[in-house]
Amino acid sequence: MARGSTRPTSRDVAQAAGVSQAAVSLVLGDKWRGRVSEPTAQRVREAAHELGYRPNLAARNLRLGRTRTVLLVVPALTTEFFAEVYTGAARVAAEHGFGVVLYPSPEGVGPARDPFASARAALDGVIASSMAADALSAIRGDQLPLVMLDSDPEGSLGAATVNLDIADGIRQVAEHLLSLGHRRFLHLAADVPSWTFEVRARELATRLAAASRTGLRTVHAPISIEGAQRATEAALAAPGPRPTALVCDDDKLAAGAYKAARRAGLRVPDDLSVTGLDDLGLATAIDPELTTVRLDAELFGERGMRALLAVMEGQAPQEGDIPVHLVVRGSTAPPPQD
């Protein structure tokens, strides 16, 4: 058939290949083995290629009652971390014929407007970060197959949870700083009501309490360079012995701490060691380069998508937290001598 303005149909492919439309459906749906011979399947594929035929996925999905669309609910995209989570999720989704719609909550946390007239009618499933969990009520995402990221497995809304081993990352940070000789710590904590940040605070306090002669103060800041700078400046100016190590919940907080230290006349790491958590591009853009915990955001997204596919198929997702690794750079050193 000569190519024209009309879109070729499965009937056109069947006529060109000399087979039935049912055979075309089997071959192009990859369900032909044992039902159609290999030469016939090859003939159908060649005819479809020659005609430029593409299956009408919208009609197929309508028949199946699926849109093959997944919603990824994340905080506002203020760092590349969740962009990489999306990249990983979208890669796995594409391998299985799904698309991913990215839905950032405008303020990072809290409710947001429903992007669909009816989420249940428009979506097959949801992957959501605990940092944007409140947005689920706005989109009715808790009524769909749901996988939670960075969420307490004991109290998760989802059918499955996928977590990075943040607790181990904080333990690695604490062990590194303790081994350098630090005993006076300041925790610059993210001012975000989220399970993942609760884990960081709890693990740091627990590990330092187990070491001798340690002290820990905690200040909170929004995840912004300016907010971190203000909080750190106030903490460094407070009465009492100055901390020698500053543990930050996020690399962006660490960048703000750098600015505060310089304004206070302190050198990193000679006077103050600083650590972050994420290993974003920012970590190697600041000077000295930041000692931080590397989180594999793309693998995080991949695991989240694979878990959702398993849930939708009634299977058990892969268990176990994703390992994280401390990357030691120039921002940490032994504390100054008193």
mmCIF file of C-alpha atoms in Angstrom:
data_model
loop_
_atom_site.group_PDB
_atom_site.id
_atom_site.type_symbol
_atom_site.label_atom_id
_atom_site.label_comp_id
_atom_site.label_asym_id
_atom_site.label_seq_id
_atom_site.Cartn_x
_atom_site.Cartn_y
_atom_site.Cartn_z
ATOM 1 C CA MET A 1 0.000 0.000 0.000
ATOM 2 C CA ALA A 2 1.367 3.390 -0.917
ATOM 3 C CA ARG A 3 1.759 5.798 1.964
ATOM 4 C CA GLY A 4 -0.886 8.494 1.989
ATOM 5 C CA SER A 5 -2.492 10.939 4.276
ATOM 6 C CA THR A 6 -4.529 8.299 6.124
ATOM 7 C CA ARG A 7 -2.975 6.394 8.980
ATOM 8 C CA PRO A 8 -2.392 2.694 8.177
ATOM 9 C CA THR A 9 -4.495 0.257 10.178
ATOM 10 C CA SER A 10 -3.971 -3.280 11.427
ATOM 11 C CA ARG A 11 -6.234 -4.391 8.562
ATOM 12 C CA ASP A 12 -3.758 -2.859 6.088
ATOM 13 C CA VAL A 13 -0.912 -4.753 7.772
ATOM 14 C CA ALA A 14 -2.892 -7.982 7.694
ATOM 15 C CA GLN A 15 -3.616 -7.600 3.958
ATOM 16 C CA ALA A 16 0.025 -6.769 3.166
ATOM 17 C CA ALA A 17 1.300 -9.752 5.154
ATOM 18 C CA GLY A 18 -1.435 -12.125 3.980
ATOM 19 C CA VAL A 19 -2.593 -12.938 7.528
ATOM 20 C CA SER A 20 -5.576 -12.250 9.759
ATOM 21 C CA GLN A 21 -5.932 -9.160 11.931
ATOM 22 C CA ALA A 22 -5.807 -11.465 14.951
ATOM 23 C CA ALA A 23 -2.352 -12.635 13.878
ATOM 24 C CA VAL A 24 -1.217 -9.016 13.514
ATOM 25 C CA SER A 25 -2.479 -8.276 17.030
ATOM 26 C CA LEU A 26 -0.631 -11.290 18.439
ATOM 27 C CA VAL A 27 2.653 -10.432 16.724
ATOM 28 C CA LEU A 28 2.683 -6.716 17.470
ATOM 29 C CA GLY A 29 1.515 -7.386 21.038
ATOM 30 C CA ASP A 30 4.456 -9.835 21.405
ATOM 31 C CA LYS A 31 2.095 -12.702 22.238
ATOM 32 C CA TRP A 32 2.634 -14.754 19.095
ATOM 33 C CA ARG A 33 5.025 -17.440 20.340
ATOM 34 C CA GLY A 34 3.413 -20.861 20.143
ATOM 35 C CA ARG A 35 0.495 -19.429 18.183
ATOM 36 C CA VAL A 36 2.093 -17.938 15.040
ATOM 37 C CA SER A 37 5.120 -19.259 13.171
ATOM 38 C CA GLU A 38 8.380 -17.314 13.188
ATOM 39 C CA PRO A 39 8.313 -16.675 9.389
ATOM 40 C CA THR A 40 4.740 -15.356 9.664
ATOM 41 C CA ALA A 41 5.685 -13.129 12.612
ATOM 42 C CA GLN A 42 8.626 -11.756 10.637
ATOM 43 C CA ARG A 43 6.363 -11.077 7.655
ATOM 44 C CA VAL A 44 3.955 -9.124 9.877
ATOM 45 C CA ARG A 45 6.769 -7.066 11.389
ATOM 46 C CA GLU A 46 8.170 -6.233 7.952
ATOM 47 C CA ALA A 47 4.736 -5.224 6.652
ATOM 48 C CA ALA A 48 4.117 -3.004 9.680
ATOM 49 C CA HIS A 49 7.518 -1.356 9.225
ATOM 50 C CA GLU A 50 6.988 -0.815 5.502
ATOM 51 C CA LEU A 51 3.553 0.740 6.064
ATOM 52 C CA GLY A 52 4.700 2.855 9.008
ATOM 53 C CA TYR A 53 2.036 1.275 11.176
ATOM 54 C CA ARG A 54 1.897 2.165 14.869
ATOM 55 C CA PRO A 55 -0.624 0.527 17.242
ATOM 56 C CA ASN A 56 -3.287 2.825 18.646
ATOM 57 C CA LEU A 57 -2.147 2.626 22.271
ATOM 58 C CA ALA A 58 -4.846 4.972 23.475
ATOM 59 C CA ALA A 59 -7.582 2.678 22.196
ATOM 60 C CA ARG A 60 -5.787 -0.376 23.530
ATOM 61 C CA ASN A 61 -5.379 1.143 26.967
ATOM 62 C CA LEU A 62 -9.012 2.202 26.983
ATOM 63 C CA ARG A 63 -10.043 -1.386 26.362
ATOM 64 C CA LEU A 64 -7.757 -2.579 29.144
ATOM 65 C CA GLY A 65 -8.947 0.119 31.551
ATOM 66 C CA ARG A 66 -5.417 1.510 31.908
ATOM 67 C CA THR A 67 -3.784 4.780 30.928
ATOM 68 C CA ARG A 68 -0.249 3.439 31.564
ATOM 69 C CA THR A 69 0.526 6.692 33.342
ATOM 70 C CA VAL A 70 2.165 7.038 36.743
ATOM 71 C CA LEU A 71 2.333 10.168 38.880
ATOM 72 C CA LEU A 72 5.587 10.999 40.694
ATOM 73 C CA VAL A 73 4.856 13.373 43.583
ATOM 74 C CA VAL A 74 7.930 15.223 44.865
ATOM 75 C CA PRO A 75 8.777 18.446 46.687
ATOM 76 C CA ALA A 76 9.415 21.504 44.535
ATOM 77 C CA LEU A 77 12.391 20.916 42.241
ATOM 78 C CA THR A 78 14.833 23.166 44.072
ATOM 79 C CA THR A 79 17.700 20.679 43.690
ATOM 80 C CA GLU A 80 18.669 18.165 41.052
ATOM 81 C CA PHE A 81 18.062 15.260 43.453
ATOM 82 C CA PHE A 82 14.389 14.780 42.573
ATOM 83 C CA ALA A 83 15.082 15.469 38.912
ATOM 84 C CA GLU A 84 17.402 12.453 39.018
ATOM 85 C CA VAL A 85 14.757 10.441 40.871
ATOM 86 C CA TYR A 86 12.424 11.255 37.962
ATOM 87 C CA THR A 87 15.060 10.216 35.420
ATOM 88 C CA GLY A 88 15.451 6.815 37.051
ATOM 89 C CA ALA A 89 11.714 6.247 37.406
ATOM 90 C CA ALA A 90 10.999 7.339 33.833
ATOM 91 C CA ARG A 91 13.686 5.014 32.450
ATOM 92 C CA VAL A 92 12.142 1.929 34.056
ATOM 93 C CA ALA A 93 8.619 3.102 33.196
ATOM 94 C CA ALA A 94 9.528 3.454 29.512
ATOM 95 C CA GLU A 95 10.909 -0.091 29.472
ATOM 96 C CA HIS A 96 7.429 -1.273 30.484
ATOM 97 C CA GLY A 97 5.406 1.046 28.242
ATOM 98 C CA PHE A 98 4.482 3.534 30.965
ATOM 99 C CA GLY A 99 4.817 7.292 31.106
ATOM 100 C CA VAL A 100 5.609 9.322 34.231
ATOM 101 C CA VAL A 101 4.012 12.670 35.056
ATOM 102 C CA LEU A 102 6.088 14.739 37.468
ATOM 103 C CA TYR A 103 4.025 16.585 40.065
ATOM 104 C CA PRO A 104 6.001 18.934 42.315
ATOM 105 C CA SER A 105 4.202 20.342 45.338
ATOM 106 C CA PRO A 106 4.599 24.133 44.881
ATOM 107 C CA GLU A 107 5.805 24.855 48.413
ATOM 108 C CA GLY A 108 7.823 21.675 48.785
ATOM 109 C CA VAL A 109 5.406 20.239 51.350
ATOM 110 C CA GLY A 110 1.697 20.540 51.970
ATOM 111 C CA PRO A 111 -1.402 20.272 49.788
ATOM 112 C CA ALA A 112 -1.338 21.245 46.144
ATOM 113 C CA ARG A 113 -3.918 21.574 43.385
ATOM 114 C CA ASP A 114 -5.157 18.458 41.660
ATOM 115 C CA PRO A 115 -3.487 18.380 38.196
ATOM 116 C CA PHE A 116 -6.250 16.095 36.893
ATOM 117 C CA ALA A 117 -10.016 16.333 36.983
ATOM 118 C CA SER A 118 -9.999 12.861 38.493
ATOM 119 C CA ALA A 119 -6.702 11.293 39.489
ATOM 120 C CA ARG A 120 -8.233 7.849 39.834
ATOM 121 C CA ALA A 121 -9.517 7.986 36.249
ATOM 122 C CA ALA A 122 -6.295 9.397 34.808
ATOM 123 C CA LEU A 123 -3.621 7.373 36.580
ATOM 124 C CA ASP A 124 -2.569 3.786 37.153
ATOM 125 C CA GLY A 125 -0.425 4.468 40.216
ATOM 126 C CA VAL A 126 1.504 6.965 42.292
ATOM 127 C CA ILE A 127 5.057 7.216 43.625
ATOM 128 C CA ALA A 128 5.361 9.857 46.345
ATOM 129 C CA SER A 129 8.130 11.278 48.498
ATOM 130 C CA SER A 130 7.256 11.565 52.171
ATOM 131 C CA MET A 131 8.371 15.216 51.901
ATOM 132 C CA ALA A 132 5.294 15.842 49.736
ATOM 133 C CA ALA A 133 2.960 13.285 51.304
ATOM 134 C CA ASP A 134 0.309 15.851 52.226
ATOM 135 C CA ALA A 135 -0.251 16.516 48.535
ATOM 136 C CA LEU A 136 -1.650 12.988 48.194
ATOM 137 C CA SER A 137 -4.934 14.080 49.743
ATOM 138 C CA ALA A 138 -5.361 16.712 47.039
ATOM 139 C CA ILE A 139 -4.916 14.224 44.200
ATOM 140 C CA ARG A 140 -6.551 11.278 45.965
ATOM 141 C CA GLY A 141 -3.291 9.418 45.423
ATOM 142 C CA ASP A 142 -3.829 7.333 48.534
ATOM 143 C CA GLN A 143 -6.734 5.641 46.720
ATOM 144 C CA LEU A 144 -4.452 4.349 43.941
ATOM 145 C CA PRO A 145 -1.626 1.784 43.925
ATOM 146 C CA LEU A 146 0.941 3.762 45.911
ATOM 147 C CA VAL A 147 4.651 3.470 46.653
ATOM 148 C CA MET A 148 6.214 5.832 49.184
ATOM 149 C CA LEU A 149 9.800 7.067 49.007
ATOM 150 C CA ASP A 150 11.716 8.135 52.131
ATOM 151 C CA SER A 151 8.898 6.965 54.341
ATOM 152 C CA ASP A 152 8.559 5.134 57.643
ATOM 153 C CA PRO A 153 7.787 1.518 56.681
ATOM 154 C CA GLU A 154 5.776 1.094 59.877
ATOM 155 C CA GLY A 155 3.393 3.963 59.158
ATOM 156 C CA SER A 156 3.506 4.295 55.393
ATOM 157 C CA LEU A 157 0.394 5.106 53.395
ATOM 158 C CA GLY A 158 1.702 3.038 50.515
ATOM 159 C CA ALA A 159 1.493 -0.607 49.592
ATOM 160 C CA ALA A 160 5.298 -0.531 49.584
ATOM 161 C CA THR A 161 8.103 1.767 50.680
ATOM 162 C CA VAL A 162 11.512 2.355 49.107
ATOM 163 C CA ASN A 163 14.193 3.979 51.226
ATOM 164 C CA LEU A 164 17.790 5.010 51.027
ATOM 165 C CA ASP A 165 19.824 3.863 54.027
ATOM 166 C CA ILE A 166 19.980 7.373 55.468
ATOM 167 C CA ALA A 167 20.582 6.077 58.991
ATOM 168 C CA ASP A 168 23.768 4.379 57.858
ATOM 169 C CA GLY A 169 24.837 7.518 56.011
ATOM 170 C CA ILE A 170 24.575 9.556 59.210
ATOM 171 C CA ARG A 171 26.478 6.876 61.099
ATOM 172 C CA GLN A 172 29.255 7.084 58.501
ATOM 173 C CA VAL A 173 29.412 10.875 58.943
ATOM 174 C CA ALA A 174 29.558 10.592 62.735
ATOM 175 C CA GLU A 175 32.243 7.895 62.663
ATOM 176 C CA HIS A 176 34.350 9.964 60.275
ATOM 177 C CA LEU A 177 34.185 13.109 62.418
ATOM 178 C CA LEU A 178 34.738 11.221 65.669
ATOM 179 C CA SER A 179 37.783 9.484 64.181
ATOM 180 C CA LEU A 180 39.232 12.912 63.353
ATOM 181 C CA GLY A 181 38.903 13.865 67.016
ATOM 182 C CA HIS A 182 35.796 16.058 66.991
ATOM 183 C CA ARG A 183 33.728 16.215 70.179
ATOM 184 C CA ARG A 184 31.714 19.451 69.866
ATOM 185 C CA PHE A 185 29.029 19.107 67.211
ATOM 186 C CA LEU A 186 26.404 21.370 65.697
ATOM 187 C CA HIS A 187 23.572 19.777 63.718
ATOM 188 C CA LEU A 188 22.112 22.077 61.064
ATOM 189 C CA ALA A 189 18.778 20.319 60.612
ATOM 190 C CA ALA A 190 16.316 20.836 57.779
ATOM 191 C CA ASP A 191 13.185 22.587 59.022
ATOM 192 C CA VAL A 192 10.922 20.140 57.203
ATOM 193 C CA PRO A 193 8.453 17.821 58.975
ATOM 194 C CA SER A 194 9.524 14.607 57.280
ATOM 195 C CA TRP A 195 10.473 11.106 58.409
ATOM 196 C CA THR A 196 13.794 11.181 56.569
ATOM 197 C CA PHE A 197 14.957 14.217 58.548
ATOM 198 C CA GLU A 198 13.738 12.700 61.799
ATOM 199 C CA VAL A 199 15.961 9.693 61.055
ATOM 200 C CA ARG A 200 18.992 11.946 60.549
ATOM 201 C CA ALA A 201 18.482 13.726 63.876
ATOM 202 C CA ARG A 202 17.841 10.520 65.789
ATOM 203 C CA GLU A 203 20.807 8.613 64.380
ATOM 204 C CA LEU A 204 23.234 11.482 64.917
ATOM 205 C CA ALA A 205 22.149 11.959 68.538
ATOM 206 C CA THR A 206 22.300 8.218 69.223
ATOM 207 C CA ARG A 207 25.766 7.741 67.776
ATOM 208 C CA LEU A 208 27.284 10.782 69.467
ATOM 209 C CA ALA A 209 25.714 9.846 72.814
ATOM 210 C CA ALA A 210 27.545 6.535 72.605
ATOM 211 C CA ALA A 211 30.915 8.308 72.285
ATOM 212 C CA SER A 212 32.718 9.806 75.252
ATOM 213 C CA ARG A 213 32.889 13.542 76.010
ATOM 214 C CA THR A 214 30.725 14.670 73.113
ATOM 215 C CA GLY A 215 28.322 17.589 72.946
ATOM 216 C CA LEU A 216 25.584 18.193 70.377
ATOM 217 C CA ARG A 217 23.516 21.274 69.666
ATOM 218 C CA THR A 218 20.797 21.425 67.009
ATOM 219 C CA VAL A 219 19.490 24.388 65.038
ATOM 220 C CA HIS A 220 16.861 24.268 62.301
ATOM 221 C CA ALA A 221 16.816 26.061 58.966
ATOM 222 C CA PRO A 222 14.752 25.985 55.769
ATOM 223 C CA ILE A 223 16.505 24.177 52.930
ATOM 224 C CA SER A 224 17.987 27.280 51.370
ATOM 225 C CA ILE A 225 21.447 28.811 51.358
ATOM 226 C CA GLU A 226 20.174 32.055 52.880
ATOM 227 C CA GLY A 227 18.228 30.306 55.644
ATOM 228 C CA ALA A 228 21.179 28.073 56.473
ATOM 229 C CA GLN A 229 23.518 31.055 56.592
ATOM 230 C CA ARG A 230 21.302 32.924 59.058
ATOM 231 C CA ALA A 231 20.829 29.906 61.328
ATOM 232 C CA THR A 232 24.543 29.087 61.343
ATOM 233 C CA GLU A 233 25.571 32.690 62.028
ATOM 234 C CA ALA A 234 23.285 32.761 65.059
ATOM 235 C CA ALA A 235 24.555 29.407 66.307
ATOM 236 C CA LEU A 236 28.222 30.363 65.951
ATOM 237 C CA ALA A 237 27.607 33.630 67.807
ATOM 238 C CA ALA A 238 25.826 31.914 70.722
ATOM 239 C CA PRO A 239 27.605 31.801 74.110
ATOM 240 C CA GLY A 240 29.569 28.732 75.115
ATOM 241 C CA PRO A 241 32.271 26.641 73.431
ATOM 242 C CA ARG A 242 32.177 26.903 69.667
ATOM 243 C CA PRO A 243 31.470 23.667 67.756
ATOM 244 C CA THR A 244 34.304 22.202 65.727
ATOM 245 C CA ALA A 245 32.110 20.063 63.438
ATOM 246 C CA LEU A 246 28.916 21.046 61.643
ATOM 247 C CA VAL A 247 26.702 18.225 60.348
ATOM 248 C CA CYS A 248 24.218 19.438 57.710
ATOM 249 C CA ASP A 249 21.106 17.573 56.576
ATOM 250 C CA ASP A 250 21.591 18.688 52.978
ATOM 251 C CA ASP A 251 24.369 19.996 50.718
ATOM 252 C CA LYS A 252 22.501 23.271 50.210
ATOM 253 C CA LEU A 253 22.486 23.806 53.976
ATOM 254 C CA ALA A 254 26.227 23.155 53.975
ATOM 255 C CA ALA A 255 26.766 25.864 51.344
ATOM 256 C CA GLY A 256 24.963 28.349 53.574
ATOM 257 C CA ALA A 257 27.078 27.230 56.523
ATOM 258 C CA TYR A 258 30.238 27.959 54.505
ATOM 259 C CA LYS A 259 29.113 31.559 54.030
ATOM 260 C CA ALA A 260 28.307 31.926 57.707
ATOM 261 C CA ALA A 261 31.692 30.541 58.731
ATOM 262 C CA ARG A 262 33.552 32.965 56.489
ATOM 263 C CA ARG A 263 31.532 35.908 57.825
ATOM 264 C CA ALA A 264 32.512 34.806 61.329
ATOM 265 C CA GLY A 265 36.174 34.761 60.333
ATOM 266 C CA LEU A 266 36.397 30.969 60.452
ATOM 267 C CA ARG A 267 38.152 28.741 57.945
ATOM 268 C CA VAL A 268 36.739 25.461 56.626
ATOM 269 C CA PRO A 269 38.100 22.948 57.644
ATOM 270 C CA ASP A 270 40.864 24.473 59.819
ATOM 271 C CA ASP A 271 38.464 26.002 62.349
ATOM 272 C CA LEU A 272 35.227 24.227 61.451
ATOM 273 C CA SER A 273 34.639 20.929 59.658
ATOM 274 C CA VAL A 274 31.436 20.775 57.599
ATOM 275 C CA THR A 275 29.580 17.783 56.148
ATOM 276 C CA GLY A 276 26.553 17.559 53.877
ATOM 277 C CA LEU A 277 24.226 14.880 52.603
ATOM 278 C CA ASP A 278 23.182 14.221 48.967
ATOM 279 C CA ASP A 279 26.387 14.733 46.938
ATOM 280 C CA LEU A 280 24.759 17.135 44.523
ATOM 281 C CA GLY A 281 26.709 19.092 41.913
ATOM 282 C CA LEU A 282 26.974 21.839 44.510
ATOM 283 C CA ALA A 283 29.245 19.656 46.645
ATOM 284 C CA THR A 284 32.178 20.029 44.251
ATOM 285 C CA ALA A 285 31.345 23.605 43.216
ATOM 286 C CA ILE A 286 32.128 25.083 46.645
ATOM 287 C CA ASP A 287 35.626 25.500 48.026
ATOM 288 C CA PRO A 288 36.849 23.423 49.743
ATOM 289 C CA GLU A 289 34.890 20.621 48.169
ATOM 290 C CA LEU A 290 32.328 19.144 50.521
ATOM 291 C CA THR A 291 32.571 15.913 52.468
ATOM 292 C CA THR A 292 29.091 14.456 52.038
ATOM 293 C CA VAL A 293 27.027 11.284 51.705
ATOM 294 C CA ARG A 294 26.357 10.164 48.156
ATOM 295 C CA LEU A 295 22.753 9.181 47.495
ATOM 296 C CA ASP A 296 22.053 7.384 44.219
ATOM 297 C CA ALA A 297 18.964 9.359 43.218
ATOM 298 C CA GLU A 298 18.492 7.645 39.844
ATOM 299 C CA LEU A 299 18.623 4.195 41.446
ATOM 300 C CA PHE A 300 16.144 5.499 44.028
ATOM 301 C CA GLY A 301 13.728 6.406 41.235
ATOM 302 C CA GLU A 302 14.317 3.104 39.453
ATOM 303 C CA ARG A 303 13.593 1.094 42.597
ATOM 304 C CA GLY A 304 10.480 3.168 43.275
ATOM 305 C CA MET A 305 9.123 2.497 39.781
ATOM 306 C CA ARG A 306 9.947 -1.223 39.928
ATOM 307 C CA ALA A 307 8.185 -1.439 43.292
ATOM 308 C CA LEU A 308 5.070 0.231 41.857
ATOM 309 C CA LEU A 309 5.030 -2.106 38.853
ATOM 310 C CA ALA A 310 5.268 -5.048 41.247
ATOM 311 C CA VAL A 311 2.407 -3.701 43.384
ATOM 312 C CA MET A 312 0.215 -3.222 40.305
ATOM 313 C CA GLU A 313 0.918 -6.823 39.262
ATOM 314 C CA GLY A 314 0.211 -8.182 42.755
ATOM 315 C CA GLN A 315 3.850 -9.145 43.335
ATOM 316 C CA ALA A 316 6.198 -8.469 46.246
ATOM 317 C CA PRO A 317 8.645 -5.589 45.598
ATOM 318 C CA GLN A 318 12.359 -5.934 46.229
ATOM 319 C CA GLU A 319 13.204 -5.497 49.898
ATOM 320 C CA GLY A 320 16.142 -3.741 51.561
ATOM 321 C CA ASP A 321 17.290 -0.139 51.745
ATOM 322 C CA ILE A 322 19.534 1.306 49.041
ATOM 323 C CA PRO A 323 23.153 1.658 50.294
ATOM 324 C CA VAL A 324 24.714 5.123 50.604
ATOM 325 C CA HIS A 325 28.382 6.087 50.791
ATOM 326 C CA LEU A 326 30.407 8.782 52.532
ATOM 327 C CA VAL A 327 32.592 10.771 50.134
ATOM 328 C CA VAL A 328 35.458 12.438 52.016
ATOM 329 C CA ARG A 329 36.690 15.688 50.504
ATOM 330 C CA GLY A 330 38.383 18.844 51.738
ATOM 331 C CA SER A 331 35.783 20.202 54.169
ATOM 332 C CA THR A 332 36.704 17.952 57.096
ATOM 333 C CA ALA A 333 39.928 17.819 59.130
ATOM 334 C CA PRO A 334 40.979 17.305 62.763
ATOM 335 C CA PRO A 335 39.632 19.983 65.107
ATOM 336 C CA PRO A 336 41.796 22.949 66.082
ATOM 337 C CA GLN A 337 43.755 22.642 69.294
ATOM 338 C CA ASP A 338 42.110 24.469 72.190
#
